[in-house]
Short mmCIF file of C-alpha atoms and ligand atoms in Angstrom, two decimals:
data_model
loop_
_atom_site.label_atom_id
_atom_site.label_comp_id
_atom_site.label_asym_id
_atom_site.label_seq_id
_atom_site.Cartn_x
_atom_site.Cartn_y
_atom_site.Cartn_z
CA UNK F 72 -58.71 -94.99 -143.45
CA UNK F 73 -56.65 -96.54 -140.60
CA UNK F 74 -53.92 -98.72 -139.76
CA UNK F 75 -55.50 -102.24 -140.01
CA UNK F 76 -55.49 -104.35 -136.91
CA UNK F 77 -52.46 -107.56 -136.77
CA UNK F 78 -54.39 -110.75 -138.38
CA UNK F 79 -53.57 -114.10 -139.08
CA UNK F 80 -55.26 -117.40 -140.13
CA UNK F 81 -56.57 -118.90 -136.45
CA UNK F 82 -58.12 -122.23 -138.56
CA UNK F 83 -58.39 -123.72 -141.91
CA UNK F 84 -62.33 -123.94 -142.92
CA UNK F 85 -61.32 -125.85 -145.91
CA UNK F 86 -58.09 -127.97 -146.92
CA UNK F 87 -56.79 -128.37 -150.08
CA UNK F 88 -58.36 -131.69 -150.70
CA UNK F 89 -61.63 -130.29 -149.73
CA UNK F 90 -61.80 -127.84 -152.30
CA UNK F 91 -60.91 -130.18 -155.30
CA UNK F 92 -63.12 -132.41 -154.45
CA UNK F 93 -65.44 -130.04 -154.46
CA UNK F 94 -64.59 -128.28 -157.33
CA UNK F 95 -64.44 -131.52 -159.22
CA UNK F 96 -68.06 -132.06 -158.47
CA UNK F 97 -69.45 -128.63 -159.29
CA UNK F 98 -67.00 -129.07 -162.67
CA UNK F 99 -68.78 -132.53 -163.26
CA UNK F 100 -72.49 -130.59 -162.33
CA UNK F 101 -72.03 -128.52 -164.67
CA UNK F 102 -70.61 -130.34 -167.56
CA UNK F 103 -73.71 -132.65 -167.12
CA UNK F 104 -75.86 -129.24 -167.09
CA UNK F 105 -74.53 -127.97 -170.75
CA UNK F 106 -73.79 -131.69 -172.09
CA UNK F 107 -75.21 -130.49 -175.56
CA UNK F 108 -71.91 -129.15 -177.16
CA UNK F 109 -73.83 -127.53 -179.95
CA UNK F 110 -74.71 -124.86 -177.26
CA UNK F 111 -71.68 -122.17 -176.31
CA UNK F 112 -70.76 -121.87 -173.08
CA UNK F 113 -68.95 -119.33 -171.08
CA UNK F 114 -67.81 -118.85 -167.74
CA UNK F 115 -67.51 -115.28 -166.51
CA UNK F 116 -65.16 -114.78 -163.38
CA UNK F 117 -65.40 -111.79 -160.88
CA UNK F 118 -62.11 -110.46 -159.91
CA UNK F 119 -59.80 -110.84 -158.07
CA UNK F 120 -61.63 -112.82 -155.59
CA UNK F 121 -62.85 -116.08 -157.91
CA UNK F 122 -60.06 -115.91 -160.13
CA UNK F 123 -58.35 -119.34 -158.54
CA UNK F 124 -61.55 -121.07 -158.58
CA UNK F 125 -62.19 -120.39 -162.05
CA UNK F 126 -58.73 -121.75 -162.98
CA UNK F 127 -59.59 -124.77 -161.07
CA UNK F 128 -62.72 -125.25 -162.39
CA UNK F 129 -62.52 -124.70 -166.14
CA UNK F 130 -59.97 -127.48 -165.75
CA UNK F 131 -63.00 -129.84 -164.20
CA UNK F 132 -65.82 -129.00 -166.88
CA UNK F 133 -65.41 -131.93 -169.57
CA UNK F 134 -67.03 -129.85 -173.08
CA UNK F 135 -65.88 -126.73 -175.06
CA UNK F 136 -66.28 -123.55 -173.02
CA UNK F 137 -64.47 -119.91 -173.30
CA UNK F 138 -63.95 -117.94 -169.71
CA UNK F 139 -63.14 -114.17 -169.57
CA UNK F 140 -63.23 -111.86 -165.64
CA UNK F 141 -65.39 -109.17 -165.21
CA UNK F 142 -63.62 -106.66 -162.46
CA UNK F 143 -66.33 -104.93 -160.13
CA UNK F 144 -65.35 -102.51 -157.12
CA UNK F 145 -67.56 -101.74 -154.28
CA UNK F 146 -66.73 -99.38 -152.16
CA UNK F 147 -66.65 -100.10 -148.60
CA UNK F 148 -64.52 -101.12 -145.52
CA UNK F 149 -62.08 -104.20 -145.40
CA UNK F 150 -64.52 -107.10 -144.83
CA UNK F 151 -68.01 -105.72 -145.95
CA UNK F 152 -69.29 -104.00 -149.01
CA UNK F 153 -71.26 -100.63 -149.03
CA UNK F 154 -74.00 -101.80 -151.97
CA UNK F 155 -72.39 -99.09 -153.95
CA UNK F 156 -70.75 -100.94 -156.98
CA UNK F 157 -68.89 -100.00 -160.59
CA UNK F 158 -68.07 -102.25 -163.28
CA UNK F 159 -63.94 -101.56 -163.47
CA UNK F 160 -63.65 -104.20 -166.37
CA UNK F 161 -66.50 -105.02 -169.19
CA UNK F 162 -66.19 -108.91 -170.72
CA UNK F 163 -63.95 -109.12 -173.77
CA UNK F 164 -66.26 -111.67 -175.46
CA UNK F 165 -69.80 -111.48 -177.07
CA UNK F 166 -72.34 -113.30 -175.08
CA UNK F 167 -75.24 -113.46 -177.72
CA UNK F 168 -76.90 -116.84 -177.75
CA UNK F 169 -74.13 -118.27 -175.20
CA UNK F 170 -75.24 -120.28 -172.13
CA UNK F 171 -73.40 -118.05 -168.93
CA UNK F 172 -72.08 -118.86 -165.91
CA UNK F 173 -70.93 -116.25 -163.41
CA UNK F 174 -68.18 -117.45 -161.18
CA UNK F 175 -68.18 -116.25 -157.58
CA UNK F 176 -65.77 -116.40 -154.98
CA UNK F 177 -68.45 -115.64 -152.31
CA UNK F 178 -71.78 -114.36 -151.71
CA UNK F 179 -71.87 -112.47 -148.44
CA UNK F 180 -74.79 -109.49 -148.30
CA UNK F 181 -74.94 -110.48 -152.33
CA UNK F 182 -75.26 -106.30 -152.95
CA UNK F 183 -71.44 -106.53 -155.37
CA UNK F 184 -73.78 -109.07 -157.69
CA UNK F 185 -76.68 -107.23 -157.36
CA UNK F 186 -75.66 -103.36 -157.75
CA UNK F 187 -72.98 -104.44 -160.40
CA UNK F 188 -77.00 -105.72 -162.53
CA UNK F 189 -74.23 -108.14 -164.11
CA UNK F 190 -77.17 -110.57 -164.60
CA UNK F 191 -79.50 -107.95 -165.78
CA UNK F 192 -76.85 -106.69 -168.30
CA UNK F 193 -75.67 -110.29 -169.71
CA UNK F 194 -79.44 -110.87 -170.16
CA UNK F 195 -79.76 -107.46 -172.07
CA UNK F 196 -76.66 -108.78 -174.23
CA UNK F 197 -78.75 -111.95 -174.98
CA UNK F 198 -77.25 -114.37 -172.93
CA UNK F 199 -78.93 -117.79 -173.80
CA UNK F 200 -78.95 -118.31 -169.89
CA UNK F 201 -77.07 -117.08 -167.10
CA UNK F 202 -76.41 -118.92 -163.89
CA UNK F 203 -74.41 -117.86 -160.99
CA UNK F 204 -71.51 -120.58 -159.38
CA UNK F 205 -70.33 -119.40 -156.18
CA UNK F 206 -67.47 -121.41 -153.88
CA UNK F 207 -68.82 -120.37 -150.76
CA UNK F 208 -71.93 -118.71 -149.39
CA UNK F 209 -72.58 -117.26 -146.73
CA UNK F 210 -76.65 -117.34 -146.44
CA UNK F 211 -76.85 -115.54 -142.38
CA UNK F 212 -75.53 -112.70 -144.25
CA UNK F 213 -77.84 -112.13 -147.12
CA UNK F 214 -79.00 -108.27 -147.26
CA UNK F 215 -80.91 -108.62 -150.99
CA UNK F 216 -81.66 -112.31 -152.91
CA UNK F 217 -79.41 -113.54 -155.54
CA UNK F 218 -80.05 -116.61 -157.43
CA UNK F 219 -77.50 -119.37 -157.10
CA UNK F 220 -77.19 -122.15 -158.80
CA UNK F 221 -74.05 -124.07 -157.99
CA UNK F 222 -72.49 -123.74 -154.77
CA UNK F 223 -69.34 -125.34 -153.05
CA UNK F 224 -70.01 -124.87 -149.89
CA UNK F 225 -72.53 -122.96 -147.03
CA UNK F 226 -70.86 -121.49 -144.40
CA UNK F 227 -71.24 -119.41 -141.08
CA UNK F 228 -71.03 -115.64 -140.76
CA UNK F 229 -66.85 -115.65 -140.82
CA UNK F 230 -64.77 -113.67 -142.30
CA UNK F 231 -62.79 -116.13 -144.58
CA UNK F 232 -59.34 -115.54 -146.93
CA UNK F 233 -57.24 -118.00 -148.94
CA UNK F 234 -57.81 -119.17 -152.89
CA UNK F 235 -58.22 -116.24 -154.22
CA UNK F 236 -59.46 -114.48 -151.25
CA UNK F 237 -58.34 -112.12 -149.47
CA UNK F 238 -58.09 -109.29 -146.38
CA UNK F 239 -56.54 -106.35 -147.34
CA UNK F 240 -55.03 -108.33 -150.50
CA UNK F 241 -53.31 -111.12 -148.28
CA UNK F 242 -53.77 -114.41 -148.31
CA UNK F 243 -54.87 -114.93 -152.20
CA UNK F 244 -52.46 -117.35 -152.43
CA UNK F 245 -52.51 -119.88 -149.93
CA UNK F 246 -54.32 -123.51 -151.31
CA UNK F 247 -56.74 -123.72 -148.25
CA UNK F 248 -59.35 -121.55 -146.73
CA UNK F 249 -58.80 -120.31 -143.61
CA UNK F 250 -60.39 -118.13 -141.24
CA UNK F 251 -58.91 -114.63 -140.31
CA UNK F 252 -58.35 -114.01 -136.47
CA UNK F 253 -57.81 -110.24 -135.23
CA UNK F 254 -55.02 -110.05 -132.56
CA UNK F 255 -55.31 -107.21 -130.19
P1 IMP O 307 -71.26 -109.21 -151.02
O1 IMP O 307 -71.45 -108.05 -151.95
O2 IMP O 307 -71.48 -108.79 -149.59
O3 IMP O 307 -72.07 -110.43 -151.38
O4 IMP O 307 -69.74 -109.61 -151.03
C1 IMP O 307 -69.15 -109.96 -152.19
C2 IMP O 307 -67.66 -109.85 -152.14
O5 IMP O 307 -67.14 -109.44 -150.87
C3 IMP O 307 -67.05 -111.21 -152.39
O6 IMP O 307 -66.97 -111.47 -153.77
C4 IMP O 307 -65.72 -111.07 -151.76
O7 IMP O 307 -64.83 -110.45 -152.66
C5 IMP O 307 -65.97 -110.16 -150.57
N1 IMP O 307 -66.18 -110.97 -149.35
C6 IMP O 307 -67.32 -111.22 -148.70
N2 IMP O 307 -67.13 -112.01 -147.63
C7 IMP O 307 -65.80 -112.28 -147.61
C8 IMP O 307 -64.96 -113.07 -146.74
O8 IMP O 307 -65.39 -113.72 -145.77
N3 IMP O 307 -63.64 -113.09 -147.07
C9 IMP O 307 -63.13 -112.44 -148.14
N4 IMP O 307 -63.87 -111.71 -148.97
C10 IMP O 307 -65.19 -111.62 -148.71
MG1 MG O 308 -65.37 -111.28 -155.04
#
């Protein structure tokens, strides 16, 4: 592996505001979704990446829920996965006869989701239902379908970093989403 290029943020994609609001709408989404509180719900984050927007969003769903993370790796280069995928971390909590909802930073090629068979394994475990939320997607890039059922918001083929996101582990922490710029 090499010495990575200089980068910085050339533009934010999404401020701040823009991302609670949204977030407050996929929170209200799905707490009209699951509005029988009879029925367990759990939201299943995949680390690092979503582990912001899960914070955020728990915080926006108005009914009794329990969130755990699920760590995957794929192996790969800086900015694109390689479709070859290992589950680092297994869920702490049953799943039998709970509605769940994976929570995605972003869906890019969708191979991490699909070589990880999360879906196909929390359906094995008898998952009531499982959905998949993802903040951004990134449909241009799509190499193999993955179902989504709540997104934030559709975006071009960029390479993007902030809440939660990152290149080369920067950039998790800023409160907006920017886009990375490579300086030569
Ligand atoms: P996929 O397997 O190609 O769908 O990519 C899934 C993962 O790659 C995401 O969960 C992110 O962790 C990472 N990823 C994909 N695109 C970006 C990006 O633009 N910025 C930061 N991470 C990304
Ligand atoms: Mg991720």
């Amino acid at each position: 592996m090499g010495s990575l290029q200089p980068h910085r943020v050339a533009e934010v994609l999404f401020s701040e505001e823009q991302i609670q609001v949204r977030v407050r709408e996929l929170g209200a989404a799905i707490s009209g979704d699951f509005s029988d509180e009879s029925e367990p719900l759990l939201l299943v984050g995949v680390l690092k990446g979503a582990s912001l927007f899960l914070s955020d969003l728990v915080r926006e769903i108005a009914r009794p829920l329990e969130f755990d993370f699920v760590a995957l790796s794929s192996y790969g280069d800086a900015t694109e996965t390689s479709g070859e995928v290992r589950v680092l971390k297994d869920l702490d909590i049953a799943v039998t006869g709970k509605h769940v909802i994976i929570v995605e930073d972003i869906l890019d090629t969708g191979l991490t989701l699909r070589f990880s068979y999360l879906i196909e394994n929390l359906i094995a475990r008898h998952a009531k239902s499982v959905r998949v939320c993802v903040l951004l997607n990134k449909p241009s890039r799509r190499r193999v379908p993955v179902p989504v059922d709540y997104c934030g918001f559709e975006i071009e083929d960029r390479f993007v970093v902030g809440y939660g996101m990152d290149y080369a582990e920067q950039y998790r922490h800023l409160r907006y989403i920017g886009v990375i710029e490579f300086i030569k």
